[in-house]
Short mmCIF file of C-alpha atoms in Angstrom, two decimals:
data_model
loop_
_atom_site.label_atom_id
_atom_site.label_comp_id
_atom_site.label_asym_id
_atom_site.label_seq_id
_atom_site.Cartn_x
_atom_site.Cartn_y
_atom_site.Cartn_z
CA MET A 1 58.18 -7.10 52.68
CA THR A 2 57.32 -7.31 56.36
CA LEU A 3 54.12 -8.86 57.78
CA LEU A 4 53.09 -7.07 60.28
CA SER A 5 26.40 6.70 69.46
CA ASN A 6 25.39 9.55 69.47
CA HIS A 7 22.54 10.97 67.26
CA ARG A 8 22.12 14.60 66.31
CA THR A 9 20.33 16.08 63.31
CA ARG A 10 21.27 19.58 62.31
CA ARG A 11 22.17 21.85 59.44
CA ARG A 12 25.40 23.70 60.15
CA ARG A 13 25.82 27.37 59.55
CA LEU A 14 29.55 27.36 59.94
CA GLY A 15 32.19 28.61 57.55
CA VAL A 16 31.05 32.12 56.68
CA ALA A 17 34.06 33.84 58.19
CA ALA A 18 35.76 36.40 55.99
CA THR A 19 38.90 34.28 56.00
CA ALA A 20 37.06 31.67 53.95
CA ALA A 21 36.97 34.16 51.10
CA GLY A 22 40.76 34.09 51.12
CA LEU A 23 40.70 30.30 50.80
CA LEU A 24 38.32 30.54 47.86
CA ALA A 25 40.54 33.07 46.14
CA ALA A 26 43.57 30.82 46.66
CA LEU A 27 41.74 27.84 45.18
CA LEU A 28 40.68 29.88 42.17
CA THR A 29 44.18 31.12 41.43
CA ALA A 30 46.10 27.97 42.28
CA GLY A 31 47.79 25.81 39.67
CA PRO A 32 46.68 22.25 38.93
CA ALA A 33 45.38 20.64 42.10
CA VAL A 34 47.13 17.60 43.48
CA ALA A 35 44.72 14.73 43.88
CA THR A 36 45.44 14.05 47.53
CA PRO A 37 47.55 15.58 50.23
CA ASP A 38 50.64 13.54 49.40
CA PRO A 39 52.73 13.16 52.56
CA GLY A 40 54.97 10.51 51.07
CA ASP A 41 55.11 7.92 53.80
CA LYS A 42 54.09 10.14 56.70
CA PRO A 43 50.87 12.00 57.61
CA ALA A 44 50.52 15.52 56.28
CA THR A 45 51.81 18.32 58.49
CA PRO A 46 48.93 20.24 60.12
CA GLU A 47 48.39 23.77 58.80
CA LYS A 48 47.84 26.64 61.20
CA VAL A 49 44.53 28.45 60.99
CA SER A 50 43.77 31.98 62.12
CA LYS A 51 42.71 32.71 65.68
CA SER A 52 39.27 33.74 64.43
CA GLU A 53 38.82 30.44 62.56
CA ALA A 54 39.88 28.47 65.62
CA ALA A 55 37.54 30.49 67.82
CA GLU A 56 34.69 29.96 65.38
CA ALA A 57 35.23 26.20 65.40
CA ARG A 58 35.18 26.09 69.21
CA ALA A 59 32.06 28.26 69.32
CA ALA A 60 30.29 26.03 66.80
CA ILE A 61 31.04 22.99 68.96
CA ALA A 62 29.78 24.78 72.06
CA ASN A 63 26.58 25.77 70.23
CA GLY A 64 25.99 22.25 68.95
CA GLU A 65 26.37 23.26 65.29
CA ILE A 66 29.14 20.70 64.78
CA PRO A 67 30.15 17.69 66.86
CA GLY A 68 32.92 18.05 69.39
CA LYS A 69 36.50 17.03 68.74
CA ASP A 70 36.44 13.31 67.81
CA GLU A 71 32.75 13.08 68.78
CA ILE A 72 30.77 10.65 66.61
CA VAL A 73 27.35 11.66 65.28
CA HIS A 74 25.06 10.03 62.74
CA SER A 75 21.55 9.98 61.36
CA ALA A 76 18.97 7.76 63.05
CA ASN A 77 19.07 5.20 60.24
CA ILE A 78 22.81 4.53 60.53
CA LYS A 79 24.50 2.58 63.31
CA HIS A 80 28.23 2.56 64.03
CA LEU A 81 29.09 -1.07 64.66
CA GLY A 82 32.75 -0.63 65.41
CA ASN A 83 36.19 0.76 64.67
CA ILE A 84 39.58 -0.90 64.28
CA PRO A 85 42.37 1.64 64.88
CA LYS A 86 45.62 1.66 62.97
CA ASP A 87 48.19 -0.83 64.18
CA ALA A 88 51.58 -1.59 62.63
CA LEU A 89 51.03 0.71 59.65
CA PRO A 90 51.05 4.33 60.88
CA GLY A 91 50.70 5.97 57.45
CA THR A 92 47.59 7.48 55.86
CA ASN A 93 44.78 4.98 55.30
CA SER A 94 43.57 4.94 51.70
CA ASP A 95 41.35 2.73 49.53
CA LEU A 96 39.44 -0.52 50.14
CA ALA A 97 38.69 -3.73 48.25
CA PHE A 98 36.65 -6.82 49.20
CA GLN A 99 36.57 -10.53 48.50
CA GLY A 100 34.47 -13.15 50.24
CA LYS A 101 34.87 -12.68 53.98
CA TYR A 102 37.88 -10.36 53.61
CA ALA A 103 38.41 -6.62 53.37
CA TYR A 104 41.69 -5.21 52.04
CA ALA A 105 42.71 -1.78 53.30
CA GLY A 106 45.38 0.32 51.65
CA ASN A 107 47.76 2.48 53.65
CA TYR A 108 50.66 4.69 52.57
CA ASP A 109 52.91 2.23 54.44
CA GLY A 110 51.45 -0.95 52.91
CA PHE A 111 48.16 -2.80 53.32
CA ARG A 112 46.11 -4.68 55.88
CA ILE A 113 43.80 -7.67 55.47
CA PHE A 114 40.72 -7.99 57.70
CA ASP A 115 38.47 -10.97 58.29
CA ILE A 116 34.97 -9.45 58.19
CA SER A 117 32.98 -12.67 58.55
CA ASP A 118 31.58 -10.98 61.67
CA PRO A 119 31.23 -7.33 60.57
CA LYS A 120 30.72 -6.26 64.18
CA ALA A 121 34.15 -7.56 65.10
CA PRO A 122 36.64 -7.52 62.20
CA LYS A 123 39.92 -9.29 62.86
CA THR A 124 43.31 -8.50 61.42
CA VAL A 125 44.64 -11.39 59.34
CA SER A 126 47.89 -9.79 58.20
CA GLN A 127 49.64 -6.46 57.71
CA VAL A 128 52.23 -5.93 54.99
CA LEU A 129 54.80 -3.17 55.22
CA CYS A 130 55.49 -1.86 51.71
CA PRO A 131 55.72 1.96 51.65
CA GLY A 132 54.71 3.95 48.58
CA SER A 133 52.15 6.73 48.58
CA GLN A 134 48.54 6.05 47.68
CA ASN A 135 48.89 2.25 47.78
CA ASP A 136 45.56 2.20 45.98
CA ILE A 137 44.41 -1.41 46.30
CA SER A 138 42.32 -4.01 44.45
CA VAL A 139 41.99 -7.79 44.27
CA SER A 140 41.10 -10.43 41.69
CA GLY A 141 41.22 -14.13 42.45
CA ASN A 142 44.52 -14.84 44.20
CA LEU A 143 46.11 -11.56 43.11
CA LEU A 144 46.31 -8.25 44.93
CA PHE A 145 47.32 -5.05 43.14
CA LEU A 146 48.95 -2.02 44.76
CA SER A 147 49.64 1.41 43.22
CA THR A 148 52.86 3.26 44.02
CA ASP A 149 52.74 6.98 43.29
CA SER A 150 55.85 8.23 45.02
CA SER A 151 59.29 8.07 43.48
CA ARG A 152 61.24 5.24 45.14
CA SER A 153 64.84 4.03 45.12
CA ASP A 154 63.71 0.67 43.71
CA SER A 155 60.65 -1.57 43.39
CA SER A 156 61.18 -3.47 46.64
CA CYS A 157 59.17 -3.07 49.83
CA ASN A 158 62.37 -1.86 51.51
CA SER A 159 62.81 1.10 49.15
CA THR A 160 63.29 4.69 50.22
CA THR A 161 62.10 7.93 48.66
CA GLN A 162 64.22 9.23 45.78
CA PRO A 163 63.73 12.20 43.43
CA ALA A 164 61.82 11.54 40.22
CA THR A 165 64.53 13.45 38.39
CA GLU A 166 66.81 10.42 38.81
CA LYS A 167 66.49 7.82 36.06
CA SER A 168 67.00 4.94 38.49
CA SER A 169 63.89 5.89 40.48
CA TRP A 170 60.90 3.55 40.36
CA GLU A 171 57.14 3.90 40.68
CA GLY A 172 54.27 1.89 39.25
CA MET A 173 52.29 -1.26 40.04
CA LYS A 174 53.04 -4.05 42.52
CA VAL A 175 51.38 -7.46 42.43
CA PHE A 176 51.00 -9.85 45.39
CA ASP A 177 49.85 -13.46 45.63
CA ILE A 178 47.20 -13.65 48.37
CA SER A 179 46.33 -17.33 48.15
CA ASP A 180 47.53 -17.41 51.78
CA LYS A 181 45.88 -14.37 53.37
CA SER A 182 48.09 -14.65 56.42
CA ASN A 183 51.25 -14.46 54.34
CA PRO A 184 50.90 -12.45 51.09
CA LYS A 185 53.82 -12.85 48.70
CA TYR A 186 55.20 -10.09 46.47
CA VAL A 187 55.39 -11.58 42.95
CA ALA A 188 55.70 -8.77 40.38
CA ALA A 189 56.52 -5.10 39.84
CA VAL A 190 55.74 -3.13 36.70
CA GLU A 191 57.10 0.39 36.25
CA THR A 192 54.69 2.79 34.58
CA ALA A 193 55.03 6.31 33.22
CA CYS A 194 54.46 8.83 36.03
CA GLY A 195 53.82 5.99 38.48
CA SER A 196 50.36 4.78 39.47
CA HIS A 197 48.13 7.14 41.42
CA THR A 198 45.17 4.80 41.04
CA HIS A 199 44.41 1.72 38.96
CA THR A 200 41.37 -0.12 37.64
CA LEU A 201 41.00 -3.83 36.91
CA VAL A 202 39.41 -5.24 33.77
CA PRO A 203 39.40 -8.94 34.67
CA GLU A 204 39.18 -11.79 32.19
CA ARG A 205 39.38 -15.56 32.70
CA LYS A 206 43.07 -15.95 31.84
CA ASN A 207 44.34 -12.40 32.33
CA VAL A 208 43.73 -9.29 34.36
CA TYR A 209 44.12 -6.00 32.54
CA VAL A 210 45.11 -3.07 34.72
CA TYR A 211 44.37 0.50 33.66
CA VAL A 212 46.92 2.72 35.38
CA SER A 213 46.00 6.34 36.03
CA SER A 214 48.80 8.84 36.63
CA TYR A 215 49.52 12.46 35.81
CA SER A 216 51.65 15.59 36.27
CA PRO A 217 54.58 14.94 33.92
CA SER A 218 57.69 17.11 33.79
CA ALA A 219 60.48 17.53 31.29
CA THR A 220 62.84 16.97 34.24
CA PHE A 221 61.40 13.49 34.98
CA PRO A 222 63.05 10.82 32.77
CA ASP A 223 60.15 8.39 33.27
CA CYS A 224 57.30 10.90 33.24
CA GLN A 225 57.63 13.04 30.14
CA PRO A 226 54.96 15.35 28.67
CA PRO A 227 52.59 15.06 26.99
CA HIS A 228 51.17 12.44 29.32
CA ASP A 229 47.74 12.25 27.71
CA GLY A 230 46.75 8.63 28.22
CA ILE A 231 46.88 5.60 30.52
CA SER A 232 49.21 2.64 30.87
CA VAL A 233 47.63 -0.76 30.22
CA ILE A 234 49.20 -3.73 32.02
CA LYS A 235 48.42 -7.36 31.17
CA VAL A 236 48.79 -9.80 34.06
CA PRO A 237 48.52 -13.55 33.32
CA ARG A 238 46.70 -15.14 36.25
CA LYS A 239 48.84 -18.29 36.21
CA ALA A 240 52.09 -16.40 35.65
CA PRO A 241 51.78 -12.98 37.32
CA ALA A 242 55.56 -12.51 37.28
CA LYS A 243 55.17 -11.98 33.51
CA ALA A 244 53.00 -8.87 34.06
CA ALA A 245 53.97 -6.14 31.60
CA VAL A 246 52.78 -2.91 30.00
CA VAL A 247 51.12 -3.75 26.68
CA GLY A 248 50.14 -0.26 25.60
CA PHE A 249 49.64 3.40 26.34
CA PRO A 250 46.37 4.43 24.64
CA VAL A 251 46.10 8.18 24.10
CA LEU A 252 42.77 9.45 25.44
CA PHE A 253 43.33 13.13 24.67
CA PRO A 254 44.84 13.39 21.19
CA GLY A 255 45.71 16.85 20.02
CA GLU A 256 48.43 19.03 18.63
CA GLY A 257 50.96 20.73 20.84
CA PRO A 258 52.96 19.62 23.89
CA ASP A 259 49.92 19.00 26.10
CA GLY A 260 47.62 16.99 23.84
CA GLY A 261 43.90 17.65 23.60
CA GLY A 262 42.78 17.80 27.21
CA ASN A 263 41.67 20.80 29.25
CA PRO A 264 44.42 23.46 29.10
CA GLY A 265 43.60 24.60 32.64
CA SER A 266 44.86 27.94 33.92
CA PRO A 267 45.15 30.64 32.69
CA THR A 268 42.69 29.69 29.92
CA ASN A 269 40.33 28.20 32.50
CA PRO A 270 41.27 29.76 35.88
CA GLY A 271 41.10 27.40 38.84
CA VAL A 272 40.73 24.31 36.64
CA SER A 273 43.34 21.58 36.52
CA LYS A 274 45.27 21.14 33.31
CA THR A 275 44.66 17.62 31.96
CA THR A 276 47.92 15.68 31.91
CA GLY A 277 46.48 12.22 32.42
CA CYS A 278 43.66 10.64 34.42
CA HIS A 279 43.12 10.50 38.16
CA ASP A 280 40.71 7.58 38.29
CA ILE A 281 38.75 5.31 35.96
CA THR A 282 35.69 3.20 36.68
CA VAL A 283 34.75 0.35 34.34
CA LEU A 284 31.43 -1.42 33.93
CA PRO A 285 32.55 -4.65 32.22
CA SER A 286 29.01 -5.95 31.69
CA LYS A 287 28.34 -2.94 29.46
CA ASP A 288 31.86 -2.62 27.96
CA LEU A 289 31.91 0.93 29.29
CA ALA A 290 34.28 3.07 31.32
CA ALA A 291 34.13 6.55 32.77
CA GLY A 292 37.31 8.52 33.38
CA ALA A 293 37.86 11.38 35.81
CA CYS A 294 40.82 13.07 34.21
CA MET A 295 41.82 16.25 36.06
CA GLY A 296 40.17 18.86 33.83
CA ASP A 297 37.95 16.46 31.87
CA GLY A 298 35.33 13.79 32.29
CA ILE A 299 35.20 11.10 29.62
CA LEU A 300 33.04 8.16 28.59
CA PHE A 301 34.75 5.40 26.66
CA SER A 302 34.30 1.91 25.27
CA ILE A 303 36.40 -1.03 26.54
CA LYS A 304 35.18 -3.65 24.06
CA ASP A 305 38.85 -4.05 23.19
CA PRO A 306 40.44 -3.72 26.66
CA GLU A 307 43.91 -3.05 25.24
CA ASN A 308 42.59 -0.26 23.04
CA PRO A 309 39.87 1.75 24.81
CA LYS A 310 37.99 4.24 22.63
CA VAL A 311 36.70 7.61 23.87
CA ILE A 312 32.99 8.18 23.11
CA ASP A 313 32.47 11.58 24.74
CA GLN A 314 34.48 14.21 26.60
CA VAL A 315 33.03 16.93 28.86
CA GLU A 316 34.35 19.84 30.90
CA ASP A 317 32.93 22.09 33.62
CA ASN A 318 35.09 25.18 33.73
CA VAL A 319 32.77 27.00 36.13
CA ASN A 320 32.49 24.67 39.11
CA PHE A 321 34.82 21.69 38.67
CA ALA A 322 38.48 22.17 39.62
CA PHE A 323 39.71 18.55 39.57
CA TRP A 324 37.75 15.62 38.10
CA HIS A 325 38.58 12.96 40.67
CA SER A 326 36.44 9.82 40.33
CA ALA A 327 33.39 8.37 38.59
CA THR A 328 30.50 6.04 39.44
CA PHE A 329 27.94 4.52 37.06
CA ASN A 330 24.40 3.79 38.12
CA GLN A 331 23.25 0.22 37.51
CA LYS A 332 21.56 0.95 34.17
CA ALA A 333 24.67 2.76 32.90
CA ASN A 334 22.55 5.74 31.91
CA LYS A 335 24.10 8.01 34.55
CA VAL A 336 27.60 8.83 35.76
CA VAL A 337 28.42 10.62 39.00
CA PHE A 338 31.72 12.51 38.74
CA THR A 339 33.40 14.02 41.80
CA ASP A 340 35.30 17.30 42.04
CA GLU A 341 38.19 17.17 44.50
CA LEU A 342 38.50 20.93 44.94
CA GLY A 343 41.62 21.75 46.95
CA GLY A 344 43.16 18.31 46.42
CA GLY A 345 41.54 16.76 49.48
CA GLY A 346 43.50 18.94 51.89
CA ALA A 347 41.28 22.02 52.08
CA ALA A 348 38.18 23.02 54.03
CA THR A 349 35.65 23.42 51.22
CA CYS A 350 32.40 22.28 52.87
CA ASN A 351 31.32 25.71 54.02
CA ALA A 352 28.93 28.46 53.00
CA GLU A 353 31.60 30.54 51.31
CA ILE A 354 32.57 27.81 48.83
CA GLY A 355 28.91 26.97 48.32
CA PRO A 356 26.97 23.89 47.17
CA ASN A 357 28.30 23.54 43.62
CA ARG A 358 32.07 23.40 44.13
CA GLY A 359 33.90 20.45 45.65
CA ALA A 360 30.70 18.53 44.87
CA ASP A 361 29.41 15.66 42.78
CA GLY A 362 28.24 16.31 39.24
CA ILE A 363 25.41 14.07 38.01
CA TYR A 364 25.45 13.37 34.27
CA GLU A 365 22.96 11.37 32.25
CA VAL A 366 24.15 9.21 29.36
CA VAL A 367 21.94 9.81 26.31
CA GLY A 368 22.01 8.23 22.86
CA LYS A 369 23.32 4.88 21.73
CA GLY A 370 26.63 3.27 20.87
CA ASP A 371 29.45 5.56 19.88
CA LYS A 372 27.03 8.51 19.68
CA ARG A 373 26.33 8.53 23.42
CA LYS A 374 26.75 11.87 25.20
CA LEU A 375 27.18 12.97 28.81
CA VAL A 376 24.53 15.54 29.73
CA PHE A 377 24.84 17.49 33.00
CA LYS A 378 21.80 17.44 35.31
CA SER A 379 22.77 18.72 38.79
CA TYR A 380 25.27 18.89 41.66
CA TYR A 381 25.19 17.14 45.02
CA LYS A 382 27.06 18.23 48.13
CA ILE A 383 26.58 17.24 51.77
CA PRO A 384 24.11 19.60 53.49
CA ARG A 385 26.21 20.01 56.66
CA HIS A 386 28.83 22.73 56.83
CA GLN A 387 32.17 21.79 58.35
CA ALA A 388 34.72 23.76 60.37
CA ASP A 389 37.59 25.56 58.65
CA THR A 390 39.89 23.11 60.44
CA GLU A 391 38.30 20.11 58.64
CA ASN A 392 39.41 18.99 55.19
CA CYS A 393 36.21 18.14 53.36
CA VAL A 394 35.37 17.51 49.70
CA ALA A 395 33.69 14.86 47.52
CA HIS A 396 35.69 11.63 47.51
CA ASN A 397 35.33 7.85 46.97
CA GLY A 398 31.96 6.10 47.09
CA SER A 399 29.96 3.21 45.66
CA LEU A 400 26.47 2.21 44.67
CA ILE A 401 24.10 0.68 47.20
CA PRO A 402 22.41 -1.97 45.00
CA VAL A 403 18.69 -1.21 45.12
CA LYS A 404 16.86 -2.26 41.97
CA GLY A 405 15.08 0.64 40.29
CA LYS A 406 16.82 3.23 42.48
CA ASP A 407 20.09 5.17 42.22
CA ILE A 408 21.58 5.36 45.71
CA MET A 409 25.20 5.57 46.75
CA VAL A 410 27.35 5.92 49.83
CA GLN A 411 30.30 8.30 49.68
CA ALA A 412 33.29 9.48 51.70
CA TRP A 413 33.82 13.20 52.30
CA TYR A 414 37.03 13.14 54.36
CA GLN A 415 36.20 14.97 57.64
CA GLY A 416 32.73 15.60 56.23
CA GLY A 417 32.23 11.92 57.06
CA VAL A 418 30.10 9.41 55.17
CA SER A 419 26.99 10.38 53.24
CA VAL A 420 24.25 8.13 51.84
CA TRP A 421 22.33 9.87 49.08
CA ASP A 422 19.71 9.24 46.41
CA PHE A 423 20.09 10.48 42.82
CA THR A 424 17.19 8.56 41.28
CA ASN A 425 15.88 11.98 40.29
CA SER A 426 19.00 13.28 38.56
CA SER A 427 17.91 16.88 39.01
CA LYS A 428 17.05 16.63 42.70
CA PRO A 429 19.56 14.48 44.61
CA LYS A 430 19.05 14.24 48.36
CA GLU A 431 20.87 12.87 51.39
CA ILE A 432 19.14 10.07 53.28
CA GLY A 433 21.75 9.30 55.95
CA TYR A 434 25.16 10.26 57.33
CA PHE A 435 27.94 9.41 59.77
CA GLU A 436 30.78 11.65 60.86
CA ARG A 437 33.24 12.62 63.56
CA GLY A 438 33.96 16.05 64.93
CA PRO A 439 37.15 17.84 63.86
CA LEU A 440 40.54 16.34 64.63
CA SER A 441 41.59 19.77 65.83
CA THR A 442 40.08 23.18 66.48
CA ASP A 443 43.45 24.91 66.20
CA ALA A 444 44.89 23.53 62.94
CA LEU A 445 43.72 22.18 59.60
CA MET A 446 44.65 18.49 59.86
CA GLY A 447 44.20 15.95 57.09
CA GLY A 448 41.86 13.15 58.11
CA GLY A 449 38.42 11.66 57.74
CA SER A 450 36.92 8.99 55.52
CA TRP A 451 38.99 8.32 52.37
CA SER A 452 36.69 5.59 51.02
CA ALA A 453 33.19 4.53 52.04
CA TYR A 454 31.75 1.50 50.23
CA TYR A 455 28.72 -0.78 50.53
CA TYR A 456 29.57 -4.48 50.53
CA ASN A 457 27.16 -7.34 51.23
CA GLY A 458 24.90 -5.57 53.69
CA TYR A 459 27.31 -3.21 55.43
CA ILE A 460 29.14 0.05 54.85
CA TYR A 461 32.90 0.02 55.35
CA SER A 462 34.93 3.21 55.69
CA ASN A 463 38.70 3.65 55.79
CA ASP A 464 39.42 6.73 57.87
CA MET A 465 42.81 8.28 57.10
CA VAL A 466 43.62 8.72 60.77
CA LYS A 467 41.07 6.88 62.90
CA GLY A 468 41.13 3.50 61.17
CA PHE A 469 38.60 1.03 59.77
CA ASP A 470 34.91 1.72 60.50
CA VAL A 471 31.92 -0.57 60.02
CA LEU A 472 28.45 0.95 59.64
CA LYS A 473 24.99 -0.47 59.11
CA ILE A 474 22.13 1.39 57.48
CA SER A 475 18.53 0.43 58.25
CA ASP A 476 16.14 2.29 55.96
CA LYS A 477 13.27 1.12 53.77
CA ARG A 478 14.92 2.86 50.82
CA THR A 479 18.11 0.82 51.13
CA ASP A 480 16.91 -2.38 52.85
CA PRO A 481 16.42 -4.29 49.55
CA ALA A 482 20.20 -4.12 49.04
CA LYS A 483 20.72 -6.46 51.99
CA LYS A 484 19.62 -9.36 49.80
CA VAL A 485 22.28 -8.66 47.18
CA ARG A 486 25.59 -10.49 47.50
CA VAL A 487 28.71 -10.33 45.36
CA PRO A 488 31.80 -12.55 45.72
CA GLU A 489 34.27 -9.73 45.11
CA LEU A 490 34.17 -5.94 44.98
CA ASN A 491 36.66 -3.49 43.55
CA VAL A 492 34.54 -0.37 43.35
CA GLN A 493 36.35 0.90 40.25
CA THR A 494 35.34 -2.39 38.55
CA GLN A 495 31.60 -2.13 39.03
CA PRO A 496 29.63 -5.37 39.15
CA ASP A 497 26.30 -5.92 37.44
CA TYR A 498 24.32 -6.46 40.61
CA PHE A 499 21.12 -7.62 38.89
CA ASP A 500 22.41 -9.61 35.90
#
């Protein structure tokens, strides 16, 4: 381990080129989507686009339909307070977590801790070099958790990439002691089946349970064998984190055959990911509930017994959802927003050709009581601004903005930027604010943009894959009541009860 304004309101009409039809066809016929462009420990290689696509992007900039390269634009109710560029960690920026006056930012090369006591001027407290793709991050008390979803030579922070076909390879969860924010200490490593793409904390007084989401098994991977139809559950004693260990692998998709009971994907359901595990899980501990985004399925389950979660309902959308990516409850736990990461986060899907219902959010209402509760689809939400064919854009990570009696959230859309939207009326969601940059390139499709955008104690924080850590402030009568709400800690996949 090594320590280390401009406002424009418009509706774009970009993305109707004939070449976009080819992209749509490719997405429909592709195999299971990967959840993110996975560059290992380096940024993804830019993909060439056609001359006509490049020309269209430049023309759209010239006509004011999209912002210029790297130009920042935003709605009148959002202010960009500042940006902290990458420093010692050059990899892809990923997820965020918060605690007191600190923000924790994941990066494919490790993680960075910011002091955000003055949100207008965050300061770097420490940077830890510990490569391993995703490096999905969360915190609880004096413990920090980091997901490793690339096959490594060992569990150390000095490891190198190594094929998953080799039995000695390692991937899974890492645990750090952050009692000294300036000098985090690596205290535990737990190997998990198929690694850890993301993880979710279920904290208790003496222990922290960690739900590990991973997928894509292969008969050639000794530590990632099919069927991989569940999640790993790790128990971490707070006073003895070095004793962290897997305590179970609950099966969420029971069924006969080699692939369990999840969505079979293509060719049965063309363009839909085969379910071989979960991508992300969000828990609402105050309600003993969890929602899982599991590739080809969305699930609702009970976590009354955290070591043995029980599925209540399972839904699929084989028309418009390609890859169930993440989930967010509203405060009353009578709605779940699921996201579809069409194209795996590396494609340009925010255009007219793909349309408003794919690569979007799906809003589901939770009806019934107890174990008879059901997820009922109500509508889709997608940002109302078309992006260039050189911009990766699709629904990604977001969080609630805590306004009592309202359902409002902020969400990252990669190069589609940050969107604030209201789904109080489940059938008629609407955007109420946005922030974004122009394309990274007009000549190539480059991976970038906001990976995670979360609301924490009065401000919006965004981790841009390429540009760094952004701080935003929204001033709007619809969201202003949230400024009074404070929480001591925020891991978005462990949703707090803001009004308990």
